[in-house]
Amino acid sequence: MNTLLFALIGALRIHRWLRFLGLTYILSSLGNGLTQVIIFGQLLHWHASPAAPTLVYMLSMLPSFIGSIWGEVLCKKTSPLRILIFTELTGLFALGFPLYGLLHHNVPALLVVQCMEALLNGISYPALTLLFKRGLRHDELPAATAMETIIFASQVLLGTGLGVLLFGLIPPLHLLAIDALSFTASATLLVMSAPVFCKAARPPTVAAPVRQESIWRDISLLQKRSILLLPALAAVGSPAMALLPALAQEIRPEDSAGLALPLLFARSLGQLCGPLMLDASKLQQYAVNNRLLLTCLSLFIGCYFLLPLSAENPYIGLVLIFSAHMASNIVFALGTFGILRNVPQTQVAKASAMSWRVQVLSATVFTGITSAMAQYFGAFYALYSLSLFSLGAIGVLLWFYRTTSINKVNLRLRK
């Protein structure tokens, strides 16, 4: 069975640096997840307005736009591994903000650490993509997709899972101490992996100079489609994901924290399981299959639409959220694979940074509208209207970049 999970296991057996990297980001994501539990848990316990968690979600994304620009520039000047070490050390020092917020009941201080995490995520994303492109062979790229899926999911799967179990049982300051240990261990592992990666990595190729303003016109339709797939997912998924705490408040106002945190855990479990079951040999075929992509996005929205059914039985909500994010992260995995597979090494950092920025803009716009609508019309009305609109818009986008159009352009270029 040639799934992404088995592709990753095979690559881990071969590449020692990949084992270091995987353990690094599992530990780092554990700490980030704990921080999110502290922030959202405290906001819910402090009885924040329904729009507050949504605004937190939006503000935590905006700095990553700037971070991706910095990351793209840094990838041209230094090793991507050094960039990742820098982000881990900076994340460690940024824990001073939630520490101050908890000690002084300061909400803005909690928001600052979300902004810092977003900034560092934006810096690290193009560096991580370039690291995979340099360190793995062409046929091993599905393993990189699986690794990105695990990194993406483990933040909530491990961090939120542990946080859900410990939140309320031990003081939040102790959770922050665990977070600090995870960042310290992550930076240490990255330093240890540096000499191993330098021996295994393929040397960077020299790119022909490309004018900055013409990059979008110079890439192919297939590359454009790969870059736009993650922003498309953000447009559909951001309203639902941002509203999840507010939906929990409407479904069970007397115990919103007790419902929201398990839902976050189910979300990340689905994010992990969905992509890892994909056939690694058919990823390129799946990535250009509009019917599959729209089915996954429709399933995601449909599960969120049925979430009110969990008012009486919380297990229904867990199953719905798990199923929704299994579907959404299949699209995420295909989007990350498309960039790794279709973009050359000399442009992969720029392409991934561009995709990240458009993804941030898409998520910010839709989340901002969602926040306003949730404040005046309620969370479920905002979810239904925005999700259906974004799904229709993405359907038009995928139709425009459909496989037949790409093939026609390629045939015309050959002639």
Tab-separated table of N, CA and C in Angstrom, residues 145-233:
chain	number	residue	atom	x	y	z
A	145	THR	N	5.464	16.033	1.668
A	145	THR	CA	4.056	16.371	1.855
A	145	THR	C	3.525	15.755	3.138
A	146	ALA	N	3.877	14.496	3.386
A	146	ALA	CA	3.445	13.836	4.619
A	146	ALA	C	4.037	14.515	5.840
A	147	MET	N	5.301	14.920	5.758
A	147	MET	CA	5.942	15.585	6.888
A	147	MET	C	5.274	16.928	7.173
A	148	GLU	N	4.957	17.699	6.126
A	148	GLU	CA	4.271	18.967	6.328
A	148	GLU	C	2.898	18.749	6.949
A	149	THR	N	2.229	17.670	6.563
A	149	THR	CA	0.933	17.350	7.148
A	149	THR	C	1.068	17.076	8.638
A	150	ILE	N	2.081	16.309	9.011
A	150	ILE	CA	2.291	15.993	10.429
A	150	ILE	C	2.649	17.257	11.208
A	151	ILE	N	3.502	18.106	10.627
A	151	ILE	CA	3.857	19.361	11.284
A	151	ILE	C	2.614	20.224	11.482
A	152	PHE	N	1.796	20.308	10.421
A	152	PHE	CA	0.591	21.138	10.463
A	152	PHE	C	-0.386	20.631	11.523
A	153	ALA	N	-0.533	19.301	11.608
A	153	ALA	CA	-1.542	18.729	12.503
A	153	ALA	C	-1.068	18.595	13.938
A	154	SER	N	0.213	18.370	14.135
A	154	SER	CA	0.677	18.055	15.486
A	154	SER	C	0.566	19.240	16.437
A	155	GLN	N	0.499	20.463	15.888
A	155	GLN	CA	0.364	21.628	16.762
A	155	GLN	C	-0.889	21.505	17.618
A	156	VAL	N	-1.986	21.083	16.998
A	156	VAL	CA	-3.211	20.931	17.766
A	156	VAL	C	-3.375	19.508	18.253
A	157	LEU	N	-2.947	18.531	17.450
A	157	LEU	CA	-3.112	17.140	17.850
A	157	LEU	C	-2.373	16.837	19.145
A	158	LEU	N	-1.113	17.269	19.226
A	158	LEU	CA	-0.334	17.029	20.435
A	158	LEU	C	-0.517	18.148	21.452
A	159	GLY	N	-0.316	19.395	20.990
A	159	GLY	CA	-0.394	20.515	21.919
A	159	GLY	C	-1.773	20.687	22.519
A	160	THR	N	-2.800	20.703	21.654
A	160	THR	CA	-4.158	20.858	22.159
A	160	THR	C	-4.599	19.611	22.908
A	161	GLY	N	-4.184	18.431	22.416
A	161	GLY	CA	-4.549	17.212	23.114
A	161	GLY	C	-4.036	17.206	24.538
A	162	LEU	N	-2.762	17.546	24.701
A	162	LEU	CA	-2.202	17.634	26.042
A	162	LEU	C	-2.830	18.786	26.824
A	163	GLY	N	-3.068	19.903	26.115
A	163	GLY	CA	-3.668	21.048	26.781
A	163	GLY	C	-5.074	20.784	27.275
A	164	VAL	N	-5.883	20.061	26.461
A	164	VAL	CA	-7.242	19.723	26.880
A	164	VAL	C	-7.216	18.878	28.152
A	165	LEU	N	-6.246	17.971	28.226
A	165	LEU	CA	-6.146	17.110	29.402
A	165	LEU	C	-5.672	17.871	30.635
A	166	LEU	N	-4.753	18.833	30.414
A	166	LEU	CA	-4.122	19.498	31.556
A	166	LEU	C	-4.752	20.832	31.919
A	167	PHE	N	-5.467	21.463	30.957
A	167	PHE	CA	-6.023	22.786	31.214
A	167	PHE	C	-7.053	22.694	32.342
A	168	GLY	N	-6.859	23.475	33.353
A	168	GLY	CA	-7.733	23.430	34.514
A	168	GLY	C	-7.207	22.535	35.619
A	169	LEU	N	-6.326	21.593	35.258
A	169	LEU	CA	-5.755	20.706	36.273
A	169	LEU	C	-4.453	21.250	36.835
A	170	ILE	N	-3.661	21.881	35.964
A	170	ILE	CA	-2.421	22.499	36.412
A	170	ILE	C	-2.436	23.959	35.994
A	171	PRO	N	-1.700	24.831	36.657
A	171	PRO	CA	-1.715	26.258	36.327
A	171	PRO	C	-1.200	26.516	34.908
A	172	PRO	N	-1.758	27.538	34.231
A	172	PRO	CA	-1.287	27.883	32.890
A	172	PRO	C	0.210	28.206	32.842
A	173	LEU	N	0.758	28.720	33.929
A	173	LEU	CA	2.185	29.027	33.942
A	173	LEU	C	3.023	27.764	33.776
A	174	HIS	N	2.542	26.644	34.285
A	174	HIS	CA	3.265	25.389	34.108
A	174	HIS	C	3.201	24.928	32.656
A	175	LEU	N	2.065	25.193	31.999
A	175	LEU	CA	1.959	24.875	30.575
A	175	LEU	C	2.952	25.710	29.760
A	176	LEU	N	3.119	26.964	30.162
A	176	LEU	CA	4.104	27.809	29.476
A	176	LEU	C	5.523	27.280	29.674
A	177	ALA	N	5.793	26.726	30.842
A	177	ALA	CA	7.123	26.165	31.092
A	177	ALA	C	7.376	24.967	30.172
A	178	ILE	N	6.365	24.133	29.958
A	178	ILE	CA	6.494	23.016	29.015
A	178	ILE	C	6.731	23.545	27.608
A	179	ASP	N	6.036	24.614	27.258
A	179	ASP	CA	6.219	25.253	25.950
A	179	ASP	C	7.661	25.706	25.769
A	180	ALA	N	8.225	26.346	26.798
A	180	ALA	CA	9.609	26.821	26.719
A	180	ALA	C	10.590	25.665	26.535
A	181	LEU	N	10.345	24.564	27.228
A	181	LEU	CA	11.213	23.390	27.069
A	181	LEU	C	11.139	22.841	25.636
A	182	SER	N	9.959	22.870	25.039
A	182	SER	CA	9.820	22.341	23.685
A	182	SER	C	10.603	23.185	22.682
A	183	PHE	N	10.562	24.513	22.815
A	183	PHE	CA	11.325	25.374	21.915
A	183	PHE	C	12.830	25.166	22.096
A	184	THR	N	13.258	25.008	23.335
A	184	THR	CA	14.683	24.789	23.595
A	184	THR	C	15.161	23.487	22.969
A	185	ALA	N	14.382	22.425	23.153
A	185	ALA	CA	14.747	21.130	22.568
A	185	ALA	C	14.729	21.191	21.041
A	186	SER	N	13.776	21.917	20.465
A	186	SER	CA	13.683	22.021	19.006
A	186	SER	C	14.906	22.715	18.420
A	187	ALA	N	15.300	23.818	19.015
A	187	ALA	CA	16.483	24.531	18.528
A	187	ALA	C	17.726	23.664	18.638
A	188	THR	N	17.843	22.904	19.711
A	188	THR	CA	18.994	22.014	19.890
A	188	THR	C	19.044	20.944	18.812
A	189	LEU	N	17.891	20.349	18.495
A	189	LEU	CA	17.841	19.311	17.466
A	189	LEU	C	18.188	19.866	16.087
A	190	LEU	N	17.741	21.081	15.797
A	190	LEU	CA	18.078	21.692	14.505
A	190	LEU	C	19.574	21.933	14.379
A	191	VAL	N	20.190	22.368	15.463
A	191	VAL	CA	21.643	22.570	15.443
A	191	VAL	C	22.357	21.240	15.216
A	192	MET	N	21.868	20.187	15.840
A	192	MET	CA	22.475	18.870	15.671
A	192	MET	C	22.308	18.338	14.248
A	193	SER	N	21.221	18.722	13.574
A	193	SER	CA	20.960	18.212	12.223
A	193	SER	C	21.747	18.940	11.142
A	194	ALA	N	22.335	20.095	11.476
A	194	ALA	CA	23.002	20.913	10.454
A	194	ALA	C	24.108	20.174	9.718
A	195	PRO	N	25.084	19.544	10.400
A	195	PRO	CA	26.145	18.859	9.648
A	195	PRO	C	25.632	17.673	8.843
A	196	VAL	N	24.601	16.994	9.325
A	196	VAL	CA	24.043	15.855	8.593
A	196	VAL	C	23.366	16.337	7.318
A	197	PHE	N	22.609	17.432	7.406
A	197	PHE	CA	21.918	17.945	6.234
A	197	PHE	C	22.894	18.463	5.190
A	198	CYS	N	23.953	19.108	5.620
A	198	CYS	CA	24.932	19.657	4.672
A	198	CYS	C	25.569	18.561	3.822
A	199	LYS	N	25.738	17.371	4.377
A	199	LYS	CA	26.307	16.256	3.612
A	199	LYS	C	25.304	15.673	2.627
A	200	ALA	N	24.026	15.687	3.004
A	200	ALA	CA	23.013	15.024	2.188
A	200	ALA	C	22.390	15.931	1.140
A	201	ALA	N	22.387	17.242	1.351
A	201	ALA	CA	21.647	18.151	0.488
A	201	ALA	C	22.298	18.283	-0.877
A	202	ARG	N	21.451	18.452	-1.881
A	202	ARG	CA	21.934	18.748	-3.223
A	202	ARG	C	22.295	20.229	-3.289
A	203	PRO	N	23.391	20.578	-3.947
A	203	PRO	CA	23.786	21.995	-4.014
A	203	PRO	C	22.750	22.808	-4.777
A	204	PRO	N	22.509	24.040	-4.355
A	204	PRO	CA	21.534	24.869	-5.055
A	204	PRO	C	21.991	25.189	-6.467
A	205	THR	N	21.046	25.146	-7.382
A	205	THR	CA	21.356	25.473	-8.775
A	205	THR	C	21.268	26.975	-8.976
A	206	VAL	N	21.940	27.439	-10.007
A	206	VAL	CA	21.970	28.865	-10.303
A	206	VAL	C	20.792	29.197	-11.205
A	207	ALA	N	20.000	30.149	-10.792
A	207	ALA	CA	18.812	30.522	-11.555
A	207	ALA	C	19.133	31.666	-12.505
A	208	ALA	N	18.460	31.638	-13.636
A	208	ALA	CA	18.558	32.773	-14.546
A	208	ALA	C	17.839	33.953	-13.913
A	209	PRO	N	18.380	35.157	-14.068
A	209	PRO	CA	17.733	36.296	-13.428
A	209	PRO	C	16.323	36.517	-13.965
A	210	VAL	N	15.379	36.690	-13.035
A	210	VAL	CA	13.988	36.928	-13.399
A	210	VAL	C	13.554	38.230	-12.763
A	211	ARG	N	12.914	39.080	-13.548
A	211	ARG	CA	12.456	40.354	-13.011
A	211	ARG	C	11.360	40.123	-11.983
A	212	GLN	N	11.434	40.840	-10.877
A	212	GLN	CA	10.506	40.635	-9.772
A	212	GLN	C	9.068	40.861	-10.199
A	213	GLU	N	8.832	41.863	-11.065
A	213	GLU	CA	7.472	42.202	-11.395
A	213	GLU	C	6.840	41.239	-12.398
A	214	SER	N	7.621	40.375	-13.021
A	214	SER	CA	7.073	39.514	-14.069
A	214	SER	C	7.010	38.052	-13.649
A	215	ILE	N	7.203	37.748	-12.381
A	215	ILE	CA	7.265	36.362	-11.952
A	215	ILE	C	5.963	35.631	-12.228
A	216	TRP	N	4.813	36.278	-12.008
A	216	TRP	CA	3.535	35.605	-12.212
A	216	TRP	C	3.299	35.306	-13.688
A	217	ARG	N	3.765	36.182	-14.571
A	217	ARG	CA	3.587	35.948	-16.006
A	217	ARG	C	4.538	34.886	-16.533
A	218	ASP	N	5.636	34.676	-15.838
A	218	ASP	CA	6.645	33.744	-16.339
A	218	ASP	C	6.367	32.288	-15.951
A	219	ILE	N	5.540	32.054	-14.952
A	219	ILE	CA	5.300	30.675	-14.540
A	219	ILE	C	4.129	30.091	-15.329
A	220	SER	N	4.069	28.760	-15.377
A	220	SER	CA	3.060	28.073	-16.172
A	220	SER	C	1.706	28.068	-15.470
A	221	LEU	N	0.662	27.690	-16.223
A	221	LEU	CA	-0.670	27.582	-15.641
A	221	LEU	C	-0.714	26.536	-14.529
A	222	LEU	N	0.011	25.440	-14.711
A	222	LEU	CA	0.050	24.400	-13.686
A	222	LEU	C	0.692	24.920	-12.402
A	223	GLN	N	1.757	25.710	-12.549
A	223	GLN	CA	2.398	26.296	-11.371
A	223	GLN	C	1.479	27.315	-10.687
A	224	LYS	N	0.749	28.100	-11.496
A	224	LYS	CA	-0.198	29.049	-10.922
A	224	LYS	C	-1.293	28.322	-10.140
A	225	ARG	N	-1.785	27.232	-10.727
A	225	ARG	CA	-2.815	26.453	-10.047
A	225	ARG	C	-2.292	25.912	-8.710
A	226	SER	N	-1.044	25.433	-8.712
A	226	SER	CA	-0.449	24.907	-7.484
A	226	SER	C	-0.331	25.989	-6.422
A	227	ILE	N	0.051	27.187	-6.831
A	227	ILE	CA	0.207	28.290	-5.889
A	227	ILE	C	-1.137	28.731	-5.316
A	228	LEU	N	-2.210	28.670	-6.132
A	228	LEU	CA	-3.505	29.184	-5.712
A	228	LEU	C	-4.350	28.176	-4.944
A	229	LEU	N	-3.930	26.922	-4.903
A	229	LEU	CA	-4.763	25.911	-4.261
A	229	LEU	C	-4.875	26.127	-2.751
A	230	LEU	N	-3.779	26.466	-2.088
A	230	LEU	CA	-3.840	26.726	-0.648
A	230	LEU	C	-4.637	27.991	-0.314
A	231	PRO	N	-4.491	29.095	-1.060
A	231	PRO	CA	-5.376	30.236	-0.814
A	231	PRO	C	-6.854	29.901	-1.028
A	232	ALA	N	-7.145	29.029	-1.993
A	232	ALA	CA	-8.533	28.608	-2.197
A	232	ALA	C	-9.061	27.869	-0.975
A	233	LEU	N	-8.238	26.997	-0.418
A	233	LEU	CA	-8.634	26.280	0.798
A	233	LEU	C	-8.845	27.253	1.952
